[in-house]
Short mmCIF file of C-alpha atoms and ligand atoms in Angstrom, two decimals:
data_model
loop_
_atom_site.label_atom_id
_atom_site.label_comp_id
_atom_site.label_asym_id
_atom_site.label_seq_id
_atom_site.Cartn_x
_atom_site.Cartn_y
_atom_site.Cartn_z
CA MET A 14 -26.38 -1.27 5.25
CA ARG A 15 -23.59 -4.32 6.93
CA VAL A 16 -20.08 -4.00 5.74
CA LEU A 17 -17.52 -6.44 6.20
CA VAL A 18 -13.51 -5.57 6.23
CA VAL A 19 -10.84 -8.36 5.10
CA GLY A 20 -8.09 -7.49 6.70
CA SER A 21 -5.49 -6.13 9.95
CA GLY A 22 -4.08 -3.76 9.60
CA GLY A 23 -3.25 -0.38 9.88
CA ARG A 24 -4.67 0.42 6.14
CA GLU A 25 -8.24 -1.57 7.33
CA HIS A 26 -8.34 0.45 10.15
CA ALA A 27 -8.75 4.16 8.13
CA LEU A 28 -10.99 2.00 5.92
CA ILE A 29 -13.48 1.11 8.48
CA LYS A 30 -12.78 4.77 9.72
CA LYS A 31 -14.08 6.33 7.16
CA ILE A 32 -16.95 3.86 6.33
CA LYS A 33 -18.19 4.69 9.63
CA GLN A 34 -18.84 7.90 8.66
CA SER A 35 -21.45 6.89 6.02
CA PRO A 36 -24.72 7.82 6.93
CA LYS A 37 -25.88 4.33 4.89
CA VAL A 38 -23.53 1.83 7.54
CA ASP A 39 -25.17 0.49 10.20
CA TYR A 40 -22.57 -2.37 11.48
CA ILE A 41 -19.15 -3.20 10.29
CA ALA A 42 -17.08 -6.65 10.79
CA CYS A 43 -14.03 -6.82 10.37
CA CYS A 44 -11.99 -10.04 10.57
CA PRO A 45 -9.31 -10.67 11.63
CA GLY A 46 -9.11 -6.46 12.65
CA ASN A 47 -7.14 -6.08 15.66
CA GLY A 48 -6.99 -4.79 18.98
CA GLY A 49 -7.49 -1.18 17.78
CA ILE A 50 -9.99 -2.19 15.22
CA SER A 51 -12.16 -3.44 17.70
CA TYR A 52 -13.21 -0.17 18.70
CA ASP A 53 -14.84 0.26 15.59
CA ALA A 54 -15.81 -2.46 14.54
CA GLU A 55 -16.69 -6.63 15.80
CA CYS A 56 -13.42 -8.57 15.13
CA PHE A 57 -13.54 -12.07 14.41
CA ASN A 58 -10.87 -14.37 14.22
CA VAL A 59 -10.96 -15.71 10.93
CA GLY A 60 -7.73 -15.28 8.50
CA ALA A 61 -7.75 -12.65 5.75
CA THR A 62 -6.48 -15.32 3.40
CA ASP A 63 -8.68 -18.15 4.79
CA ILE A 64 -11.21 -17.30 1.23
CA GLU A 65 -13.78 -19.91 2.91
CA GLY A 66 -13.84 -18.55 6.39
CA VAL A 67 -14.52 -15.22 5.08
CA VAL A 68 -17.45 -16.53 2.53
CA ALA A 69 -19.09 -18.16 5.42
CA LEU A 70 -18.84 -15.24 8.05
CA ALA A 71 -20.19 -13.12 5.14
CA LYS A 72 -23.50 -14.89 5.11
CA GLU A 73 -23.37 -15.40 8.86
CA ILE A 74 -23.44 -11.49 9.07
CA SER A 75 -25.54 -10.61 6.14
CA ALA A 76 -23.07 -8.44 4.40
CA ASP A 77 -24.21 -6.56 2.51
CA LEU A 78 -20.43 -5.29 0.93
CA VAL A 79 -17.73 -6.79 1.52
CA VAL A 80 -13.87 -4.96 1.37
CA VAL A 81 -10.83 -6.58 1.24
CA ALA A 82 -8.08 -4.76 1.28
CA PRO A 83 -4.74 -6.54 1.84
CA ASP A 84 -3.13 -8.06 -1.34
CA ASP A 85 -2.81 -11.92 -0.48
CA PRO A 86 -6.58 -12.87 -0.55
CA LEU A 87 -6.86 -10.14 -3.70
CA VAL A 88 -4.19 -12.41 -5.57
CA LEU A 89 -5.68 -15.75 -4.20
CA GLY A 90 -8.71 -14.67 -5.72
CA MET A 91 -11.39 -14.19 -2.58
CA VAL A 92 -13.19 -11.04 -4.36
CA ASN A 93 -14.40 -14.25 -7.38
CA ALA A 94 -15.37 -15.92 -4.94
CA LEU A 95 -17.81 -13.61 -3.17
CA GLU A 96 -19.06 -12.77 -6.12
CA ALA A 97 -20.13 -16.22 -7.48
CA GLU A 98 -21.71 -16.20 -3.46
CA GLY A 99 -24.18 -13.01 -5.01
CA PHE A 100 -21.66 -10.70 -2.27
CA LYS A 101 -21.04 -7.08 -3.24
CA THR A 102 -17.75 -6.14 -3.08
CA PHE A 103 -14.63 -3.76 -3.41
CA GLY A 104 -11.40 -5.54 -4.59
CA PRO A 105 -10.11 -5.96 -8.07
CA ARG A 106 -10.37 -9.97 -9.02
CA ALA A 107 -7.74 -12.35 -8.82
CA GLU A 108 -7.08 -11.93 -12.96
CA ALA A 109 -6.71 -8.47 -12.16
CA ALA A 110 -4.34 -8.50 -8.80
CA ILE A 111 -2.08 -10.24 -10.78
CA ILE A 112 -0.82 -6.10 -11.33
CA GLU A 113 0.31 -6.50 -7.88
CA GLY A 114 1.17 -10.64 -8.28
CA SER A 115 2.95 -11.03 -10.61
CA LYS A 116 5.72 -8.61 -11.26
CA VAL A 117 6.97 -10.21 -14.59
CA PHE A 118 3.16 -10.22 -15.54
CA SER A 119 3.70 -6.33 -14.78
CA LYS A 120 6.65 -5.85 -16.15
CA ASN A 121 5.30 -7.23 -19.52
CA LEU A 122 2.09 -5.41 -19.22
CA MET A 123 4.54 -2.22 -19.22
CA LEU A 124 6.60 -3.04 -22.24
CA LYS A 125 3.30 -4.54 -24.44
CA TYR A 126 1.58 -1.42 -24.13
CA ASN A 127 4.25 1.40 -23.70
CA ILE A 128 4.05 2.69 -20.45
CA PRO A 129 6.92 3.98 -19.16
CA THR A 130 8.53 2.57 -16.38
CA ALA A 131 12.73 0.90 -15.78
CA GLU A 132 14.45 -1.42 -18.47
CA TYR A 133 14.22 -4.93 -17.29
CA LYS A 134 14.56 -8.60 -17.94
CA VAL A 135 13.75 -11.79 -16.24
CA PHE A 136 15.58 -14.30 -15.53
CA GLU A 137 14.45 -18.04 -14.12
CA SER A 138 17.78 -19.37 -13.38
CA PRO A 139 20.16 -17.66 -10.27
CA ALA A 140 23.35 -18.24 -12.92
CA ASP A 141 21.55 -16.90 -15.16
CA VAL A 142 20.77 -14.01 -13.37
CA ILE A 143 24.55 -13.80 -11.94
CA GLY A 144 25.60 -14.06 -15.39
CA TYR A 145 23.59 -11.35 -16.54
CA ILE A 146 23.90 -8.40 -14.22
CA LYS A 147 28.46 -9.14 -14.50
CA ASP A 148 28.21 -8.59 -17.63
CA LYS A 149 26.10 -5.08 -17.66
CA ASN A 150 28.61 -4.58 -14.56
CA GLU A 151 26.02 -1.58 -13.35
CA PHE A 152 25.72 -0.89 -10.01
CA PRO A 153 23.47 -0.46 -8.32
CA THR A 154 21.29 -2.43 -9.59
CA VAL A 155 17.51 -3.66 -8.60
CA ILE A 156 16.52 -7.20 -8.44
CA LYS A 157 12.65 -7.73 -7.22
CA ALA A 158 11.15 -11.79 -6.46
CA ASP A 159 8.51 -12.01 -9.28
CA GLY A 160 5.30 -12.72 -6.52
CA LEU A 161 4.23 -11.29 -3.44
CA ALA A 162 7.21 -11.01 -0.74
CA LEU A 163 5.24 -8.51 2.13
CA GLY A 164 6.43 -5.16 0.54
CA LYS A 165 10.15 -6.76 1.02
CA GLY A 166 11.00 -8.59 -2.49
CA VAL A 167 13.43 -5.46 -3.84
CA ILE A 168 16.74 -5.85 -2.86
CA ILE A 169 19.34 -3.13 -4.54
CA PRO A 170 22.92 -4.57 -4.39
CA GLU A 171 25.41 -1.78 -5.46
CA SER A 172 28.10 -4.61 -6.03
CA LEU A 173 28.38 -8.59 -7.35
CA GLU A 174 29.04 -9.95 -4.28
CA GLU A 175 25.58 -7.94 -3.11
CA ALA A 176 23.64 -9.17 -5.88
CA GLU A 177 25.12 -12.72 -5.44
CA ALA A 178 23.58 -13.01 -1.64
CA GLY A 179 20.74 -11.26 -3.12
CA VAL A 180 19.79 -13.80 -5.86
CA ARG A 181 20.55 -16.86 -3.36
CA GLU A 182 18.76 -16.25 -0.71
CA ILE A 183 15.54 -15.18 -3.21
CA MET A 184 16.07 -18.24 -5.65
CA GLU A 185 18.24 -20.76 -3.46
CA ASP A 186 16.92 -20.36 -0.01
CA LYS A 187 13.69 -19.05 -1.14
CA ILE A 188 13.06 -16.47 1.89
CA PHE A 189 10.11 -15.46 0.30
CA GLY A 190 8.93 -18.77 -1.24
CA GLU A 191 8.35 -19.73 -4.46
CA SER A 192 7.67 -15.66 -4.83
CA GLY A 193 11.36 -16.39 -5.19
CA SER A 194 11.23 -19.04 -8.71
CA ARG A 195 11.67 -15.86 -11.27
CA VAL A 196 13.27 -12.69 -10.69
CA VAL A 197 13.22 -9.79 -12.76
CA VAL A 198 16.10 -7.19 -12.84
CA GLU A 199 15.59 -3.81 -13.61
CA GLU A 200 17.31 -0.66 -13.86
CA PHE A 201 18.12 1.64 -11.43
CA LEU A 202 16.02 4.67 -11.99
CA THR A 203 16.56 8.24 -9.60
CA GLY A 204 13.87 10.62 -8.34
CA PRO A 205 11.75 11.72 -5.39
CA GLU A 206 8.91 8.73 -4.78
CA VAL A 207 5.66 9.32 -5.51
CA SER A 208 2.55 6.95 -4.56
CA VAL A 209 -0.98 7.64 -6.27
CA LEU A 210 -3.85 5.90 -5.29
CA ALA A 211 -6.99 5.63 -8.18
CA PHE A 212 -10.09 4.65 -7.69
CA THR A 213 -11.80 2.90 -10.79
CA ASP A 214 -14.58 0.75 -11.85
CA GLY A 215 -12.82 0.02 -15.39
CA LYS A 216 -14.37 2.56 -18.18
CA CYS A 217 -12.78 5.55 -16.18
CA VAL A 218 -9.29 6.77 -13.11
CA LYS A 219 -10.12 9.06 -10.47
CA PRO A 220 -6.81 9.07 -8.52
CA MET A 221 -6.26 10.24 -4.82
CA VAL A 222 -4.98 12.82 -3.91
CA SER A 223 -1.28 12.51 -3.62
CA SER A 224 1.29 10.69 -0.40
CA MET A 225 4.83 10.37 0.22
CA ASP A 226 5.92 7.30 1.60
CA HIS A 227 8.73 6.03 3.83
CA LYS A 228 9.95 2.98 2.72
CA ARG A 229 13.52 2.37 5.13
CA ALA A 230 13.57 1.38 8.65
CA LEU A 231 16.06 4.07 9.56
CA ASP A 232 16.12 8.11 9.76
CA GLY A 233 18.03 9.34 6.52
CA ASP A 234 16.23 6.53 4.51
CA LYS A 235 18.76 4.32 5.35
CA GLY A 236 18.70 0.91 6.83
CA LEU A 237 15.80 -2.43 5.69
CA ASN A 238 13.30 -1.65 3.56
CA THR A 239 9.72 -2.09 5.20
CA GLY A 240 6.30 -1.55 5.03
CA GLY A 241 6.37 2.09 5.18
CA MET A 242 7.54 4.53 8.04
CA GLY A 243 5.23 6.75 7.65
CA THR A 244 3.71 9.26 4.98
CA VAL A 245 2.84 12.85 4.16
CA SER A 246 0.03 14.06 1.82
CA PRO A 247 0.17 15.90 -0.57
CA ASN A 248 3.46 15.30 -2.40
CA PRO A 249 4.74 18.49 -3.29
CA TYR A 250 7.32 16.41 -6.21
CA TYR A 251 3.35 15.67 -7.30
CA THR A 252 3.02 19.13 -9.41
CA ASP A 253 -0.57 19.43 -11.47
CA GLU A 254 1.43 19.24 -14.58
CA VAL A 255 3.28 15.60 -13.40
CA ALA A 256 -0.53 14.82 -12.45
CA ALA A 257 -1.25 15.97 -15.81
CA GLU A 258 1.25 13.61 -17.73
CA CYS A 259 0.78 10.41 -15.40
CA MET A 260 -2.94 11.07 -16.83
CA GLU A 261 -2.40 10.60 -19.68
CA LYS A 262 0.76 7.98 -20.13
CA ILE A 263 -0.03 6.18 -17.21
CA PHE A 264 -2.85 5.82 -15.39
CA ILE A 265 -5.17 5.97 -18.54
CA PRO A 266 -2.93 3.65 -20.71
CA THR A 267 -2.54 0.98 -17.31
CA ILE A 268 -6.03 0.70 -17.47
CA ASN A 269 -6.73 0.37 -21.36
CA ALA A 270 -4.26 -2.43 -20.71
CA MET A 271 -5.70 -4.16 -18.10
CA ASN A 272 -9.24 -3.97 -20.27
CA SER A 273 -7.75 -5.12 -23.44
CA GLU A 274 -6.22 -8.09 -21.73
CA GLY A 275 -9.54 -8.95 -20.71
CA ARG A 276 -8.03 -8.18 -16.79
CA THR A 277 -10.55 -5.78 -16.32
CA PHE A 278 -9.44 -3.78 -12.99
CA LYS A 279 -12.56 -2.55 -11.00
CA GLY A 280 -11.34 -1.17 -7.34
CA CYS A 281 -8.09 0.76 -5.65
CA LEU A 282 -5.08 0.62 -8.07
CA TYR A 283 -1.99 2.02 -6.09
CA PHE A 284 0.48 3.39 -8.26
CA GLY A 285 3.83 3.78 -6.98
CA LEU A 286 6.03 6.22 -9.41
CA MET A 287 9.02 7.34 -10.25
CA ILE A 288 9.47 11.14 -10.85
CA THR A 289 12.94 10.73 -13.15
CA PRO A 290 14.64 13.01 -15.10
CA LYS A 291 12.60 11.75 -18.47
CA GLY A 292 9.68 12.10 -15.99
CA PRO A 293 7.47 9.50 -14.20
CA LYS A 294 7.84 5.53 -14.52
CA VAL A 295 6.77 2.97 -12.87
CA ILE A 296 8.69 1.56 -9.91
CA GLU A 297 5.58 -0.73 -9.22
CA TYR A 298 1.64 -1.48 -9.06
CA ASN A 299 -0.42 -2.55 -6.65
CA CYS A 300 -3.50 -4.15 -6.68
CA ARG A 301 -4.99 -2.27 -3.06
CA PHE A 302 -5.12 0.65 -1.12
CA GLY A 303 -1.53 1.42 0.19
CA ASP A 304 -0.36 0.93 3.49
CA PRO A 305 0.17 3.41 5.30
CA GLU A 306 -0.52 5.76 2.18
CA THR A 307 -4.06 4.84 2.89
CA GLN A 308 -3.66 6.49 6.56
CA VAL A 309 -3.06 10.25 5.03
CA VAL A 310 -5.55 10.26 2.12
CA LEU A 311 -9.26 8.77 3.04
CA PRO A 312 -8.88 11.25 6.00
CA ARG A 313 -8.70 13.89 2.98
CA LEU A 314 -12.30 11.91 1.62
CA LYS A 315 -14.77 14.41 1.81
CA THR A 316 -17.33 12.47 -0.53
CA ASP A 317 -18.89 9.05 1.58
CA ILE A 318 -16.57 6.20 1.07
CA ILE A 319 -19.49 4.10 -0.04
CA ASP A 320 -20.91 5.73 -2.77
CA ILE A 321 -17.87 5.39 -4.51
CA PHE A 322 -17.94 1.59 -3.92
CA GLU A 323 -21.97 1.48 -5.63
CA ALA A 324 -19.78 3.55 -8.19
CA ILE A 325 -17.40 1.17 -9.01
CA ASN A 326 -19.74 -1.79 -8.74
CA ASN A 327 -22.74 0.06 -11.45
CA GLU A 328 -19.63 0.80 -13.57
CA THR A 329 -21.02 4.85 -12.53
CA LEU A 330 -17.51 5.71 -11.17
CA SER A 331 -17.64 9.01 -14.39
CA ASP A 332 -21.24 10.66 -13.36
CA LEU A 333 -19.52 10.73 -9.06
CA ASP A 334 -17.33 14.11 -7.73
CA ILE A 335 -14.76 12.71 -5.16
CA GLU A 336 -14.16 15.90 -2.94
CA TRP A 337 -10.79 15.99 -1.63
CA SER A 338 -9.41 18.12 2.04
CA ASP A 339 -7.21 21.00 1.12
CA GLU A 340 -5.67 20.51 4.21
CA ALA A 341 -2.99 18.04 5.02
CA CYS A 342 -1.93 14.73 6.56
CA THR A 343 0.39 13.10 8.07
CA CYS A 344 0.85 9.58 9.68
CA VAL A 345 3.70 8.28 11.38
CA ILE A 346 4.45 4.93 12.64
CA MET A 347 5.54 3.59 16.22
CA ALA A 348 7.12 -0.02 15.11
CA SER A 349 8.04 -2.72 17.57
CA GLY A 350 12.11 -2.83 18.45
CA GLY A 351 13.98 -4.61 15.65
CA TYR A 352 11.15 -4.49 13.23
CA PRO A 353 11.66 -5.25 9.81
CA LYS A 354 13.28 -8.28 12.13
CA SER A 355 12.04 -9.84 14.44
CA TYR A 356 10.80 -8.33 17.28
CA PRO A 357 8.43 -8.64 20.80
CA LYS A 358 4.91 -8.75 20.97
CA GLY A 359 2.21 -8.25 24.42
CA ILE A 360 4.34 -5.74 25.63
CA GLU A 361 1.70 -2.70 26.65
CA ILE A 362 0.92 0.39 25.32
CA LYS A 363 0.63 3.42 27.68
CA GLY A 364 -0.64 7.07 26.65
CA LEU A 365 -3.93 5.66 24.78
CA THR A 366 -7.76 6.39 26.51
CA ASP A 367 -9.56 3.46 24.32
CA GLY A 368 -7.17 3.53 21.71
CA GLN A 369 -6.87 6.88 20.56
CA LEU A 370 -5.07 9.95 21.98
CA ASP A 371 -7.02 14.00 21.44
CA GLY A 372 -5.73 15.76 18.18
CA VAL A 373 -5.07 12.82 16.92
CA THR A 374 -6.41 10.20 15.34
CA VAL A 375 -3.96 6.69 15.84
CA TYR A 376 -5.00 3.84 13.17
CA HIS A 377 -3.80 0.88 14.82
CA ALA A 378 -2.13 -1.59 12.57
CA GLY A 379 -0.44 -4.94 15.25
CA THR A 380 -2.43 -4.17 18.92
CA ALA A 381 -4.35 -6.90 20.66
CA ILE A 382 -6.33 -6.17 24.07
CA LYS A 383 -5.08 -9.01 26.57
CA ASP A 384 -6.23 -8.70 29.94
CA GLY A 385 -7.86 -5.38 29.52
CA LYS A 386 -4.99 -3.76 28.58
CA LEU A 387 -3.63 -2.78 24.76
CA VAL A 388 -0.13 -4.70 23.98
CA THR A 389 1.35 -4.84 20.91
CA ALA A 390 0.95 -7.70 18.32
CA GLY A 391 2.80 -6.95 15.69
CA GLY A 392 5.90 -5.38 13.52
CA ARG A 393 4.09 -1.78 12.52
CA VAL A 394 2.15 -1.15 15.70
CA LEU A 395 0.66 1.90 15.39
CA GLY A 396 0.36 5.36 12.71
CA VAL A 397 -0.72 8.27 14.25
CA THR A 398 -2.16 10.78 12.24
CA ALA A 399 -2.83 14.21 11.73
CA LEU A 400 -4.87 16.68 9.59
CA GLY A 401 -3.33 20.75 9.74
CA SER A 402 -3.94 23.30 7.35
CA ASP A 403 -0.06 22.75 5.83
CA ILE A 404 2.64 18.97 6.00
CA LYS A 405 4.57 21.52 8.93
CA GLU A 406 1.09 21.81 11.11
CA ALA A 407 0.44 17.97 11.08
CA LEU A 408 4.02 16.36 11.71
CA ALA A 409 3.75 18.37 14.63
CA LYS A 410 0.41 17.52 16.21
CA SER A 411 1.52 13.92 14.64
CA TYR A 412 4.98 14.26 16.65
CA LYS A 413 3.39 15.28 19.72
CA ALA A 414 1.30 12.99 20.16
CA VAL A 415 4.04 10.16 19.67
CA GLU A 416 5.91 11.08 22.01
CA ALA A 417 2.84 10.82 24.82
CA ILE A 418 2.91 7.58 23.66
CA SER A 419 5.05 4.67 25.05
CA PHE A 420 5.74 0.75 24.41
CA GLU A 421 9.15 -0.65 25.59
CA GLY A 422 11.31 -0.40 22.77
CA ALA A 423 9.00 1.65 20.42
CA HIS A 424 10.84 3.18 17.15
CA PHE A 425 9.74 5.44 15.11
CA ARG A 426 11.70 7.73 12.47
CA LYS A 427 12.20 11.37 13.66
CA ASP A 428 12.48 12.33 9.77
CA ILE A 429 8.84 11.83 8.35
CA GLY A 430 8.14 14.51 6.12
CA ARG A 431 10.88 16.21 6.10
CA ARG A 432 11.96 15.66 2.58
CA ALA A 433 8.52 16.52 1.76
CA LEU A 434 9.26 20.35 4.21
CA GLU A 435 12.91 20.45 2.07
CA ALA A 436 10.71 20.42 -1.60
CA LEU A 437 8.14 23.16 -0.34
CA LYS A 438 11.02 24.71 0.28
P1 LIG B 4 8.75 -1.55 -4.34
O1 LIG B 4 8.54 -3.45 -4.10
O2 LIG B 4 8.87 -2.43 -6.25
O3 LIG B 4 7.94 -0.80 -4.49
O4 LIG B 4 10.33 -1.17 -4.93
C1 LIG B 4 10.57 -1.15 -3.52
C2 LIG B 4 11.55 0.80 -2.88
O5 LIG B 4 13.18 0.07 -4.13
C3 LIG B 4 10.67 1.45 -4.07
O6 LIG B 4 10.31 2.02 -3.57
C4 LIG B 4 12.30 2.54 -4.47
O7 LIG B 4 12.65 3.05 -3.78
C5 LIG B 4 12.72 0.89 -4.33
N1 LIG B 4 12.74 0.58 -5.84
C6 LIG B 4 12.44 -0.55 -6.56
N2 LIG B 4 12.58 0.05 -8.45
C7 LIG B 4 13.62 0.08 -8.06
C8 LIG B 4 14.35 1.48 -9.36
N3 LIG B 4 14.38 0.63 -11.16
N4 LIG B 4 14.91 1.70 -9.25
C9 LIG B 4 15.30 2.37 -8.38
N5 LIG B 4 14.75 2.16 -6.79
C10 LIG B 4 14.09 1.55 -6.82
N1 LIG B 5 3.18 1.32 1.61
C1 LIG B 5 3.87 0.61 0.38
C2 LIG B 5 2.52 -0.54 0.10
O1 LIG B 5 1.38 -0.65 0.42
O2 LIG B 5 3.14 -1.27 -0.39
#
């Protein structure tokens, strides 16, 4: 089989390394890919949102399967375009990807089908939002841009002044573009967060092993929200009891709701959950694999991922037994100095041979090869990932490797997995 993976981050690198393990696959391409991915797949300089370009590339390389990994091409309808040309794909069509593409859509879906989530209201004018927040006078509150915003479209103001500033940025300055034309204001929930990625063919849903993301830039969950600074799997808060409740009240109802709306979801559906004192609630849906959740989930997958993709395409997922390793997996992100704000690029990365290091798997997120040298090319640069008999052992391996890798200004959190370890005590 010849497989094309669309995207360029650590998630895509993790997908490619897993696809490479399949005996069915003899060629993998990636667009646009990155420096580290080029050791595992042939990279083509076609942008991840360039639908015509990706369709043309799929034809040129005679792809048997195209895996569309990032949110924006999915929301833009890349899978629809590929299917129209007869390609087999992995990823939801645009009409289903809207579950991530519009917070207003997903909140209304949950309300309509009684899926537990934070209470909310939708607003289209800054004055109305501020009037509402002022009347309610409950802080912190949560304001979310309706559309895609690179995982950064959520603000949690502690005061009316902060809320006013945030609403101005999202709705007037449009820092997330048209994503901020509408906003959702919702109730602030508390409790540990769990990420659950799930395979679904629209008929059945098979959750993968759980994970915990660390979204803030700095230790102790301080600093700005990022795409994710590290992950561990499993997530100790996701007990068998919680899992059973999520299956019954969230996962199955969501698949059914999408079918009822004529928006059957096929692919990987990501449930961002919060385990509140009143039970698990949905914080967000993503229409794709999480990043950096994928980096700790897929290394634990024992079943051939191509068999899973094929079962989803054939709508026979319920017949497939998906197996997972009992090992724990941890990923520590090494980011460019300054991320998630502006950061330099093109800085040489030292300590790796052909992009890798013994004892760990280094998933490349933002790297390039320039004049034969591996250099930084993004905010999140590397995801240093290890398997171990438990989270503690895996973390020790990840952090030992992080110490051996360097680039000027490199920033990483030193407390990835701490909360998980505390929960296990
Ligand atoms: P999202 O992009 O929707 O996942 O939101 C980013 C982060 O904001 C989440 O991972 C949570 O930590 C936080 N968050 C989002 N919604 C809420 C909420 N209703 N209550 C408390 N925290 C929230
Ligand atoms: N790590 C969070 C996300 O992929 O959206």
